[in-house]
Every structure is written in C-alpha cells, then in structure tokens.
CSV table of C-alpha atoms in Angstrom, one decimal:
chain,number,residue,atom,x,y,z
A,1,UNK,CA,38.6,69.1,-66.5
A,2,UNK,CA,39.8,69.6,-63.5
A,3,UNK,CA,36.9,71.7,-61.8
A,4,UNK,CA,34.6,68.7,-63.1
A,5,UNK,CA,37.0,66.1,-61.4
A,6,UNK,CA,37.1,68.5,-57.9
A,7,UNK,CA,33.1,68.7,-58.0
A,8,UNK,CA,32.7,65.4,-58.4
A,9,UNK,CA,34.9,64.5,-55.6
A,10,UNK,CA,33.0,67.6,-53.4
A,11,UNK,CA,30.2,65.2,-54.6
A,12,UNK,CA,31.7,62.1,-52.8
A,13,UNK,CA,32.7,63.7,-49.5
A,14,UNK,CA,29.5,65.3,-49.0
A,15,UNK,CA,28.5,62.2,-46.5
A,16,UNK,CA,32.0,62.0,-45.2
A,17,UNK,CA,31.7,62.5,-41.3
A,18,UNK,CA,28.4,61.8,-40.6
A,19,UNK,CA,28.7,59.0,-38.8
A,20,UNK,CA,31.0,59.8,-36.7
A,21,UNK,CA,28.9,62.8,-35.8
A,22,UNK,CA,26.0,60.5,-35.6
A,23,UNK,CA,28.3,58.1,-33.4
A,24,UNK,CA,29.1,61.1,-31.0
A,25,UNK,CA,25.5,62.3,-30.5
A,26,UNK,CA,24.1,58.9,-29.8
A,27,UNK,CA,26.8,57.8,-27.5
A,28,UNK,CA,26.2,61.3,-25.6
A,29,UNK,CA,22.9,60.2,-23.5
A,30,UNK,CA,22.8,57.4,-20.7
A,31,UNK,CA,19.3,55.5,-19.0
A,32,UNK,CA,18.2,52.5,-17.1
A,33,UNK,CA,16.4,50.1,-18.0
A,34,UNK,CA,13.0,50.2,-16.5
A,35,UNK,CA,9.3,49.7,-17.1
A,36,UNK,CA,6.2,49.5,-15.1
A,37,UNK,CA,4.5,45.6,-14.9
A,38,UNK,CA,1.1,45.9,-16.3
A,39,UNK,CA,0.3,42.2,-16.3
A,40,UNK,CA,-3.2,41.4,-14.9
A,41,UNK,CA,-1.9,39.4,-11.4
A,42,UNK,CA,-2.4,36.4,-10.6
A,43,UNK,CA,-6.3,36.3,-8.8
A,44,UNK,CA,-6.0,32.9,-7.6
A,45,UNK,CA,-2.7,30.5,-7.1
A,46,UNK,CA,-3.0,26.7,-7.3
A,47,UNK,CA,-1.2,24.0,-5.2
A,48,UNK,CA,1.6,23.5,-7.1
A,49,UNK,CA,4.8,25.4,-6.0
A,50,UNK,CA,7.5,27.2,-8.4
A,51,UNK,CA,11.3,28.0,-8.1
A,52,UNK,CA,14.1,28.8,-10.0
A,53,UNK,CA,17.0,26.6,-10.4
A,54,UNK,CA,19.0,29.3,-12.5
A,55,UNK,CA,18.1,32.7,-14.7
A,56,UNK,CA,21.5,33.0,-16.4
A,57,UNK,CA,22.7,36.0,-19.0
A,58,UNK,CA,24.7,35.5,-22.1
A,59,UNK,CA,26.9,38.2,-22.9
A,60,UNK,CA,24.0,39.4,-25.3
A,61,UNK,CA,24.9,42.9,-25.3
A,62,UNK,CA,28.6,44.4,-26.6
A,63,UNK,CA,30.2,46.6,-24.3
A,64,UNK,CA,30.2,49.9,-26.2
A,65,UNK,CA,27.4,51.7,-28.4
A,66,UNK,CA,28.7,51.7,-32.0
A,67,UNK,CA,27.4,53.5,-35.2
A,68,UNK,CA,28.5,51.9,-38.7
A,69,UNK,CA,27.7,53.0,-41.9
A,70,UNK,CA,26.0,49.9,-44.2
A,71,UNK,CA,25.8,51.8,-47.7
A,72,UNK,CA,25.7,55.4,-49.1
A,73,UNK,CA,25.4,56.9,-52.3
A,74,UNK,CA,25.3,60.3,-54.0
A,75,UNK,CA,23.3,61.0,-57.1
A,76,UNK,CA,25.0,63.8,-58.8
A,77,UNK,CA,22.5,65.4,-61.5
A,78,UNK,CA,25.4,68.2,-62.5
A,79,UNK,CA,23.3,70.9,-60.6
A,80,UNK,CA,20.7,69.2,-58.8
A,81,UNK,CA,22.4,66.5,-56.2
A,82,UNK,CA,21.1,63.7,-54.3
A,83,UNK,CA,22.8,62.1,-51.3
A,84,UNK,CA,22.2,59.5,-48.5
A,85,UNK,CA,23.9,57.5,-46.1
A,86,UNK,CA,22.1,54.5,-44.5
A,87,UNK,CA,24.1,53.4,-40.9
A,88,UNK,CA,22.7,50.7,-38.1
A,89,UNK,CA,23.2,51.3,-34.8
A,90,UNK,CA,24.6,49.0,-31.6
A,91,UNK,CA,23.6,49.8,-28.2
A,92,UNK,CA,26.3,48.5,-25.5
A,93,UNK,CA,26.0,48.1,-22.3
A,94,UNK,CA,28.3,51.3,-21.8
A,95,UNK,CA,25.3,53.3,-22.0
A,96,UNK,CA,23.0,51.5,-19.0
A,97,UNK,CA,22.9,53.0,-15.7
A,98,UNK,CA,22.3,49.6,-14.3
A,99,UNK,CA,23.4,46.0,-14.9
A,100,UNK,CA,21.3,44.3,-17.5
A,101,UNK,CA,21.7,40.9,-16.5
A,102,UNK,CA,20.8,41.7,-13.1
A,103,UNK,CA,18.2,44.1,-14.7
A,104,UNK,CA,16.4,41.0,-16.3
A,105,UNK,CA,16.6,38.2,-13.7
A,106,UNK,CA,15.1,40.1,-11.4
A,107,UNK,CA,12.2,41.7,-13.6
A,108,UNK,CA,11.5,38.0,-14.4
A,109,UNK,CA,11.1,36.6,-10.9
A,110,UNK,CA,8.5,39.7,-9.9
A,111,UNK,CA,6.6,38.8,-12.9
A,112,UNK,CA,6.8,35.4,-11.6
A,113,UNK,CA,5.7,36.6,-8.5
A,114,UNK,CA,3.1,39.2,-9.6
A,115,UNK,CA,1.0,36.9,-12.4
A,116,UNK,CA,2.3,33.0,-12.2
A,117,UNK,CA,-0.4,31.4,-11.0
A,118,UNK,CA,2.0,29.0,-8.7
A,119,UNK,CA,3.0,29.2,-5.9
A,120,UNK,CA,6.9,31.1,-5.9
A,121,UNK,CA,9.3,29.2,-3.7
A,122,UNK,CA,13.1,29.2,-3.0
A,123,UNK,CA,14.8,26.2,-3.4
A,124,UNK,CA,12.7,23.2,-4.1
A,125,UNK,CA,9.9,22.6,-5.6
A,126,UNK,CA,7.4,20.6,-7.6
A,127,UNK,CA,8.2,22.6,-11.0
A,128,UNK,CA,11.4,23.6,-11.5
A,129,UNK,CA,12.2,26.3,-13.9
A,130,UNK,CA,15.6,26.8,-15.8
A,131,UNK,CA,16.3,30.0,-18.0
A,132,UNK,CA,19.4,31.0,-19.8
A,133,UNK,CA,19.0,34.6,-21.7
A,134,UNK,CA,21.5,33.6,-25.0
A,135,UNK,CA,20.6,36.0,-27.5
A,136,UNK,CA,19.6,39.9,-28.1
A,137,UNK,CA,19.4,41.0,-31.6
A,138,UNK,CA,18.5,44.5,-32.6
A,139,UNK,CA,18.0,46.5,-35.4
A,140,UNK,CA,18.5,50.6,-35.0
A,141,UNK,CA,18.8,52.0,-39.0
A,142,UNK,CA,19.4,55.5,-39.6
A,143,UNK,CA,19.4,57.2,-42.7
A,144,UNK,CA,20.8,60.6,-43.3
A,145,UNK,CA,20.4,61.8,-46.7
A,146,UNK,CA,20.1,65.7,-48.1
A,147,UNK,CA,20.3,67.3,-51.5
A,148,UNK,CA,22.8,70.3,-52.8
A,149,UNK,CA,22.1,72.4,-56.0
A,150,UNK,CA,25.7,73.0,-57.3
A,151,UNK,CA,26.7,75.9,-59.6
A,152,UNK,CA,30.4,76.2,-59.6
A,153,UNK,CA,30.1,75.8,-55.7
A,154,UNK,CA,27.3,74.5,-53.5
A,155,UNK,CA,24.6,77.6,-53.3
A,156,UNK,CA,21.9,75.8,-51.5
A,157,UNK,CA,20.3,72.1,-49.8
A,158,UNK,CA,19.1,70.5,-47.0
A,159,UNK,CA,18.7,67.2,-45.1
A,160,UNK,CA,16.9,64.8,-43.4
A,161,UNK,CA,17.5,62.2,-40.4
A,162,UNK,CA,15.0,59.3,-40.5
A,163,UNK,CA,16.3,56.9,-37.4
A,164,UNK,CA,14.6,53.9,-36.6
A,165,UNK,CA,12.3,51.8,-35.8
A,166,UNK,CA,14.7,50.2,-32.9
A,167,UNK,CA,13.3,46.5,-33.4
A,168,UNK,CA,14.7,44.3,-30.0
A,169,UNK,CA,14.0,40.5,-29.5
A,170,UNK,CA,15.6,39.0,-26.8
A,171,UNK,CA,15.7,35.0,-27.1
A,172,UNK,CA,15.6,33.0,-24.0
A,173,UNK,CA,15.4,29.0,-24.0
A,174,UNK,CA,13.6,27.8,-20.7
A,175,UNK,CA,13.2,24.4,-19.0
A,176,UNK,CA,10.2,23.3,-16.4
A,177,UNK,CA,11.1,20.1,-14.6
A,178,UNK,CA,8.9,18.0,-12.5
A,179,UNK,CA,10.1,15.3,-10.6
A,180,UNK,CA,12.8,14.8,-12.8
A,181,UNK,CA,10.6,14.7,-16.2
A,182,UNK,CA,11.1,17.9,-18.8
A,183,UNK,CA,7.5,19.3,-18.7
A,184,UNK,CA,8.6,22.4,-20.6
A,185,UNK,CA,10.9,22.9,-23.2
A,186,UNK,CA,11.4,25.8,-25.6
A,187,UNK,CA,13.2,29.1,-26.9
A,188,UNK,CA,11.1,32.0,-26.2
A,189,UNK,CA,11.2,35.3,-27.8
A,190,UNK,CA,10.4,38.7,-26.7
A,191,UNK,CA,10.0,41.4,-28.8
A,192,UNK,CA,9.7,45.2,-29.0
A,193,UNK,CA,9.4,47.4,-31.7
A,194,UNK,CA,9.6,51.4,-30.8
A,195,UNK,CA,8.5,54.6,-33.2
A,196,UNK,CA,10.7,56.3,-36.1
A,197,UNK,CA,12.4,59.8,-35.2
A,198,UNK,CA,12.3,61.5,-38.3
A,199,UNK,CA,12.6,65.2,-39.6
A,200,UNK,CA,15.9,67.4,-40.4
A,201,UNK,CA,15.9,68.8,-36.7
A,202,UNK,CA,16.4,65.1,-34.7
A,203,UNK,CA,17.8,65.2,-31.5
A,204,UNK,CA,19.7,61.7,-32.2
A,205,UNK,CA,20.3,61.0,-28.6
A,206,UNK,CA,17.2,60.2,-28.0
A,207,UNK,CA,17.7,57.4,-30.2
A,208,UNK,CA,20.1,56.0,-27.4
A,209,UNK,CA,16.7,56.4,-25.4
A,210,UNK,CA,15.1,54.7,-27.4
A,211,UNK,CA,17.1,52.2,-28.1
A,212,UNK,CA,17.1,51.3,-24.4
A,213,UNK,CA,13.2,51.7,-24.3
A,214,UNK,CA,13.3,48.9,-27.1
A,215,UNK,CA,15.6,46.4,-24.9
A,216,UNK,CA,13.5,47.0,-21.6
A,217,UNK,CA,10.0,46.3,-23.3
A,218,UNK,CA,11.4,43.4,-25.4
A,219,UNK,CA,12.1,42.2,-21.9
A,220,UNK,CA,9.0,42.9,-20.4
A,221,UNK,CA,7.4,40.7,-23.1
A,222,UNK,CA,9.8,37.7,-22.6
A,223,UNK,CA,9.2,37.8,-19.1
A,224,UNK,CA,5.2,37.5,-19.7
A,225,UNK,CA,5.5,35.2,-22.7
A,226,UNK,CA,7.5,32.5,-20.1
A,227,UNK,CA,5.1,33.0,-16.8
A,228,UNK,CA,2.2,33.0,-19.7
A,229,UNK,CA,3.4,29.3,-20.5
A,230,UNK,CA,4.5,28.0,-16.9
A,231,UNK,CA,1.0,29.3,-15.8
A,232,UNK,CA,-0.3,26.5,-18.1
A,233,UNK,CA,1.6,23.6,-17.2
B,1,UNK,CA,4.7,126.4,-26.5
B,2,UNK,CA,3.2,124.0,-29.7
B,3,UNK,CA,6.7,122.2,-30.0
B,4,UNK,CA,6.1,121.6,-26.2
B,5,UNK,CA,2.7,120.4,-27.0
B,6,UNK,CA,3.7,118.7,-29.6
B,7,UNK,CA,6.5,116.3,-27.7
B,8,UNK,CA,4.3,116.1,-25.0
B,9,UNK,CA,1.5,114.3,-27.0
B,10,UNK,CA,4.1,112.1,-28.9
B,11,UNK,CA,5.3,111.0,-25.4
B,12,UNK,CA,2.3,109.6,-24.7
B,13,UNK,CA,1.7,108.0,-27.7
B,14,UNK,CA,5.2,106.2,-27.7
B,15,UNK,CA,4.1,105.5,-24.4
B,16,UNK,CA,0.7,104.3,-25.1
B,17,UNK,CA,1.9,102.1,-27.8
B,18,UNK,CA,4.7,100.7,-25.6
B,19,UNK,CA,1.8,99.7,-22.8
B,20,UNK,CA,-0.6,98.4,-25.5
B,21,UNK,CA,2.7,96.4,-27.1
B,22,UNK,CA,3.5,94.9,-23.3
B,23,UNK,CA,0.0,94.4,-23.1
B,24,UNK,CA,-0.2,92.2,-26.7
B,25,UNK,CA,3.2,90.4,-25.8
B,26,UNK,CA,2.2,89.7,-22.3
B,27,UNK,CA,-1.2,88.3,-23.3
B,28,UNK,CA,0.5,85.8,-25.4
B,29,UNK,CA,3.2,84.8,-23.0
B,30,UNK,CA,1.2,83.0,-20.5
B,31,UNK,CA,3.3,79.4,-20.2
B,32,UNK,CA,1.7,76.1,-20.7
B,33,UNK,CA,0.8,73.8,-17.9
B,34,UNK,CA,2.6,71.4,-17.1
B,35,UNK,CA,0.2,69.5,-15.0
B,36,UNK,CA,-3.1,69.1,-16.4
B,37,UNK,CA,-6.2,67.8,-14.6
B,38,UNK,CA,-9.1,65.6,-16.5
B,39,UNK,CA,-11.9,62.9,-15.9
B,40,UNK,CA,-12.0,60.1,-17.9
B,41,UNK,CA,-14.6,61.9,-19.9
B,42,UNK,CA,-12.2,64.3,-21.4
B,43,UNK,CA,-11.2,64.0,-25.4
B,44,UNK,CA,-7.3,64.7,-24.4
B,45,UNK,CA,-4.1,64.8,-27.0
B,46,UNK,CA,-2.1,62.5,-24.9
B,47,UNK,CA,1.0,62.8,-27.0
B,48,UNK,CA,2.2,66.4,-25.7
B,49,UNK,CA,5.1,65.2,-24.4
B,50,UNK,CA,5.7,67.9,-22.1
B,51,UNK,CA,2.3,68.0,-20.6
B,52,UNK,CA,1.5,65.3,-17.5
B,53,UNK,CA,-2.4,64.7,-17.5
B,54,UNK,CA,-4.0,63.4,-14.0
B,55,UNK,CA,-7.5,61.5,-14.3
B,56,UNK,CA,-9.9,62.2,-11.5
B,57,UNK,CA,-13.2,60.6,-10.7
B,58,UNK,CA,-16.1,62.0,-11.1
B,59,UNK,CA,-16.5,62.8,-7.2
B,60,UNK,CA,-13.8,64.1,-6.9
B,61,UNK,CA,-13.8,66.3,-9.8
B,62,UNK,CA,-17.1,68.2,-8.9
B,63,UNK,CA,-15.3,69.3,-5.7
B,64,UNK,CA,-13.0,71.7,-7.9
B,65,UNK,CA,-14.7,72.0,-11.5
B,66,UNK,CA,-13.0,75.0,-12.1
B,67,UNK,CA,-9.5,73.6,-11.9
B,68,UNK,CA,-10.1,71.1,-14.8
B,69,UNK,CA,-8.8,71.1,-17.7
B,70,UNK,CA,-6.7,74.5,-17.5
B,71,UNK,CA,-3.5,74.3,-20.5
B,72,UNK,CA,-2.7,78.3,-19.7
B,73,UNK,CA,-0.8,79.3,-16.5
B,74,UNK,CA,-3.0,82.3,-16.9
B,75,UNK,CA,-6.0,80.8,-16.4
B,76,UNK,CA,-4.8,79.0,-13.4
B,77,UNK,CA,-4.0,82.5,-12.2
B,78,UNK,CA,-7.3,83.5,-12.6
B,79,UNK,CA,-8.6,80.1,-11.0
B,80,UNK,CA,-6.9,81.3,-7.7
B,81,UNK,CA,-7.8,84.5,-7.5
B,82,UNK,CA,-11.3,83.0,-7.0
B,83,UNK,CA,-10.5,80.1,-5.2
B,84,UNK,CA,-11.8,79.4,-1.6
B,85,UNK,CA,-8.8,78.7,1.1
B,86,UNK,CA,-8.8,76.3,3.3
B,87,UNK,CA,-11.5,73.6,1.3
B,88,UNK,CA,-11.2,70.1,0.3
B,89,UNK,CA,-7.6,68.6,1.1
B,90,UNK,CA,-6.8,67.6,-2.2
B,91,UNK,CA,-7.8,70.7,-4.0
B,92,UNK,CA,-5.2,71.8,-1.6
B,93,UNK,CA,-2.8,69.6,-3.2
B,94,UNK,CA,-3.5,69.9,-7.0
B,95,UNK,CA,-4.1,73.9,-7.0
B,96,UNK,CA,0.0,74.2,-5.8
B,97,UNK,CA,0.7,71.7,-8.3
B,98,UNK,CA,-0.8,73.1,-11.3
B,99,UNK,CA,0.9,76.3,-10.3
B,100,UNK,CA,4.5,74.7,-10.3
B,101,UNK,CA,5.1,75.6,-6.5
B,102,UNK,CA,5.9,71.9,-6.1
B,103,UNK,CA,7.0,72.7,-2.8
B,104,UNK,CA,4.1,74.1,-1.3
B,105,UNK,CA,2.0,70.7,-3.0
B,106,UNK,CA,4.9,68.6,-1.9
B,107,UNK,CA,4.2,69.8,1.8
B,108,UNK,CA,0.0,69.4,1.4
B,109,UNK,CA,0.2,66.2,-0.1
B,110,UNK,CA,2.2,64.9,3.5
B,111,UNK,CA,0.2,67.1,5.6
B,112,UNK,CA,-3.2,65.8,4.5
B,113,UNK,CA,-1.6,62.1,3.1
B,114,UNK,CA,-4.3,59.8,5.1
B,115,UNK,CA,-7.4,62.3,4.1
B,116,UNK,CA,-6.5,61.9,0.4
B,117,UNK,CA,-7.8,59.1,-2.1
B,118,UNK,CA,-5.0,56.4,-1.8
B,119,UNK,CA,-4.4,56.3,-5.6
B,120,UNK,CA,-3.8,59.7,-6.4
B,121,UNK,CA,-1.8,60.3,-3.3
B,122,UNK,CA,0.6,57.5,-4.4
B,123,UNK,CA,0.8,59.3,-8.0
B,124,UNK,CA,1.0,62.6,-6.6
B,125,UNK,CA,4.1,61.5,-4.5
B,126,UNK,CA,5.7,60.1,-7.3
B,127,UNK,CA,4.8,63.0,-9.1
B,128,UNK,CA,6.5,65.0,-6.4
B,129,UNK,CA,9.7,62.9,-6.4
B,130,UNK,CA,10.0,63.1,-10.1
B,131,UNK,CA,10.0,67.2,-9.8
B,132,UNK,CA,12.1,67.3,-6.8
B,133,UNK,CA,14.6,64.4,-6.9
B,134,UNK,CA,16.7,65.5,-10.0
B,135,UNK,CA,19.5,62.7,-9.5
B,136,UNK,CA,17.0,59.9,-8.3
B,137,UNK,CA,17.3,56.8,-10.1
B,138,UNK,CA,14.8,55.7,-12.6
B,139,UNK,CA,13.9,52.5,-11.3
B,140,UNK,CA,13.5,54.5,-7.8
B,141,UNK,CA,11.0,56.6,-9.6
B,142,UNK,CA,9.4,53.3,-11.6
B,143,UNK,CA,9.2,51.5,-8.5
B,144,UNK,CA,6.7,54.3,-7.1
B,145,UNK,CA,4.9,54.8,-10.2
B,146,UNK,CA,4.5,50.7,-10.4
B,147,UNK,CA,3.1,51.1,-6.3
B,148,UNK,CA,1.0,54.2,-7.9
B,149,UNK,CA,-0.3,52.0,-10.6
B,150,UNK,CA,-2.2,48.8,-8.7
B,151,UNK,CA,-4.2,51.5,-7.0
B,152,UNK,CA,-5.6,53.7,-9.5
B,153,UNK,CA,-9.3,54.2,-8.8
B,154,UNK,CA,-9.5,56.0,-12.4
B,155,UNK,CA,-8.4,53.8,-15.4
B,156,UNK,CA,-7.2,55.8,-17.5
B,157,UNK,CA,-4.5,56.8,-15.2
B,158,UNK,CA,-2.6,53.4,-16.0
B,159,UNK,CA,-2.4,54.6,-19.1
B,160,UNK,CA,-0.8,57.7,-17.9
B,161,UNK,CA,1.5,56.1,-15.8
B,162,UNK,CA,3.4,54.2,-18.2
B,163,UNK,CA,3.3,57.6,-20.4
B,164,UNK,CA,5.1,58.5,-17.5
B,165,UNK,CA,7.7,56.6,-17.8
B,166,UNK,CA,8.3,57.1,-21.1
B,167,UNK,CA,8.6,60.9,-20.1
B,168,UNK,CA,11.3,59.5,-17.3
B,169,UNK,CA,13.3,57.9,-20.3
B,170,UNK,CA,13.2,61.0,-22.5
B,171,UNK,CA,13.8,63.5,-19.3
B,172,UNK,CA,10.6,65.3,-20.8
C-alpha cells in the first residue's frame, strides 16, 4: 500500500517544476522590435495634406515576461505513464531592447510617409488623424508533455515541447477629421501569427524571439491596415 | 632481422592507415558556407537558417560563373586556386566574402563602392555590418537592410532581406 500511494504521488510530481524551468529559459533572451517596410510606396501623392494630432500608447504590454501553467494532467497506466502540462506565455516589456510605444508611433508615421498617398505635414492640415494604441492581446501556448514506463521505479521515457503559435493582434481605434467633421472612424486590428517550435530538443528562448517577432509584424500590419484606409478617404 | 622487417612494415601500415583515416575525415570536414551566391534562376532551400543566399543578375553572374552556387568551403578553395586576381570589382568583393575573411571584403567593398551595382553594394555593407558590428543595434542593422531593400535590382533579394532579419532576431 504504501509503495502504490508513493508511485502515484511520483506520478503527480513528474510535471512539478516545469514551468519554472520554462519561465527561466524564456525570460533568458532579449530583442528589439524591428522589421523591414515592404509596402509598395506611394507612386503619386494628391493635394490633400495629412498630420497627426496624437499617436498615443496604452500600457498594452505588462512589464515582466511571465510563464503560467493553465492545466496539466498525468495518465498513469500502472507501467506505461502519460504526462502533460499545457502553460501560456506573457511577453513584457522587460524583455525589449527598445521602447515599444516609441517603437510603434514612429513605425506608423514612416509608413505614413513611405505609402499614404497624402501629403505628410506637421501641425495642420486638411485631414487630421488621431490614434490611440489601447489594446495588445497575445496568445503563446506551450505544452510539455512526456511518458515514463514505471516498474518499481521509473526505468525509461521521454518528452516533447510543442510551443506556440505566438498569435499577436494589436487594436488601435483611429480618427480622421476634416474641417472639423469625423471622416474616419474605427478600431483597427493588426495581426500576426508566427510558426510552432516543436520537438524534445527546443531551445525555448527563442520563443522570447518569437514572441517579439509576433508583436513587431502585428504592428507592421496595423500600421498598413490604417495608411491603407486614410489613403482612401 | 625478420622481426625488424616485420615492425618496419607494420609502421607503415599504421601509418598508411592513419594518412588514409586523416584523409577520409578531412574530406568530410570541409564547413558549410555561410554566404551563398545565386540568380533568380536557382531552385534554393531558403529555410537553412544558417546559410545567407545573395541573388545576382544575370550580367553580373556570367562575370564569375564559377563562384555560384558553392555550399562547401572546399569548393570555394578550389574556386580560388583558379581564380584570376585583379578582375571584375565585385568578384573582388564576393570571392573574400564567401571565404569568411570579412575583413578583406569589408575593405573591397569601400575601395571599389562607386564601381559596384548600387543594390548589392548596400546589401553587401549591411552584410558587412552584421558580421562585424557584434553589439550593433537591430534597428541600426534593419535601418540598412530597409535602405538595401528599395534598391534591389534582383527581386528575389527582398525576399532575402526580410529572411535577413529574421536571422537578426534569432542571432542565426
């Protein structure tokens, strides 16, 4: 009885610790965000002349990269064991080399710049463009799970990381005034969805990477989506 | 005097078998590449990470047809052994590359900048600074690569550009 009652608890606290290990492995890489802007630019510019009243960041991003763990289980089959562990991941902003808010205003202005078809002023002009950044969400699952053959005492298994995809949309709502008149109202969405590291040999920081590669396209794509639509007013 | 024979013979079979051995292992050691130079023509696995492709045009490509498309260091050994010195500027530039002695391409690629096709001279130098510049900045480095990218004669290196990047987030 009480060998069956210290196997099963061996059984339970297989998973323990894994994501804290997982927690200390992604926290251990840094990046910026970057990309390269491969909108087609703007061929011709018409009369009418663009600025920006104000491209203001929420806090959409927590300060420090966290690891939880959602839901685990373990399958014992008396010799033959089954265990997994499913955790999300958070990126913070402790893992940026540079500023994010400053990061995306001015990614958004040289889009502006390279494919809006108006003309980009400072201070007035005849549309006038308001945007306010107020929400990031992401999702960044990883799933640890591995098997054990027990016979008295654990004689053999393996594992298996799966992490990801990182999905990112970043929300923005975004004004265009003329003359005092709302011509442009709306919440925009840019999104990014990145590939799955998988395999029992994953280097998990470079899920940090990637969940940095997932924030900086997202952003890339809101940028384009909002020049896309001021292009047509 | 047979003994004496004897040793003597089994010397130089150990010592046979230890050339042909060095000869087998060193055969098999050559080291990848790390720069690789195509056309738009070629059918190329672009997701070796560790591998950095550069697309030439056609013109420029029959100038040094022999330094396409080598993968093996070895072969780019034996590219230079038949090489001409003192041709086409940017042959003078891509053989150094190929070969790793980013210093030596580093220094071509300034010395003959205005004779070289603007494009790949702006690649090349971001190339150079990514190779070079260990603690630069990655938006220093995008910024070049994004100069690099509006003035890319061959398409496909846009394509290989923002791999580039991608290679600058993983530090690949």
């Amino acid at each position: 009885m009480r060998m069956a009652v210290s196997a099963l608890l061996a059984l339970m606290m297989t998973g323990c610790g894994v994501t804290t290990n997982v927690q200390n492995k992604i926290v251990e890489r840094t990046g910026e965000l970057t990309y390269v802007h491969d909108s087609e630019p703007a061929r011709t510019m018409n009369a009418v002349a663009i600025a920006v009243r104000s491209f203001s960041v929420d806090d959409v991003l927590p300060p420090a990269t966290t690891v939880r763990e959602v839901d685990s289980s373990t399958l014992p089959l008396l010799v033959y064991n089954k265990w997994t562990e499913d955790m999300r991941a958070q990126l913070g902003y402790d893992r940026l080399k540079n500023d994010y808010k400053a990061f995306m205003r001015e990614r958004f202005l040289a889009e502006l710049k390279r494919s809006g078809v108006h003309e980009f002023r400072e201070g007035t002009a005849d549309l006038i463009l308001t945007v306010r950044v107020r929400k990031l969400e992401m999702s960044a699952p990883i799933r640890h799970e591995g098997t054990f053959i027990f016979l008295l005492f654990i004689i053999g298994g393996g594992h298996y990381y799966a992490a990801g995809p990182v999905s990112v949309a970043v929300q923005a709502d975004v004004t265009v005034e003329r003359g005092g008149a709302t011509v442009l109202s709306g919440t925009f969405v840019g999104k990014h969805v990145t590939t799955i590291l998988a395999g029992n040999n994953v280097q998990l920081q470079d899920y940090t990477v990637a969940m940095i590669e997932g924030v900086s396209m997202a952003v890339k794509d809101l940028n384009e989506r909002i020049v896309a639509a001021t292009n047509r007013i | 005097m047979r003994d004496r024979m004897m040793s003597l013979s089994s010397a130089k079979l150990i010592a046979a078998v230890m050339l042909l051995s060095a000869a087998v292992l060193m055969s098999g050691c050559g080291g990848r590449a790390r720069y690789v130079l195509i056309t738009d023509r070629n059918d190329v696995d672009f997701d070796d990470g560790s591998t950095r492709f550069i697309c030439l045009q056609a013109g420029e490509a029959a100038k040094m047809p022999g330094l396409l498309g080598l993968y093996q260091d070895s072969d780019i050994e034996k590219y230079g052994k038949t090489r001409k010195q003192g041709g086409d500027p940017l042959e003078g530039v891509l053989f150094p590359l190929v070969r790793k002695d980013y210093g030596t391409a580093n220094a071509r690629l300034h010395q003959d900048w205005m004779a070289l096709p603007e494009g790949l001279r702006l690649l090349l130098h971001a190339d150079m600074e990514y190779e070079t510049g260990k603690d630069m900045p990655a938006e220093r480095l995008t910024t070049l690569y994004q100069d690099a990218y509006e003035r890319q004669a061959c398409d496909l290196n846009r394509d290989l550009i923002k791999l580039r990047i991608r290679q600058l987030r993983y530090g690949r």
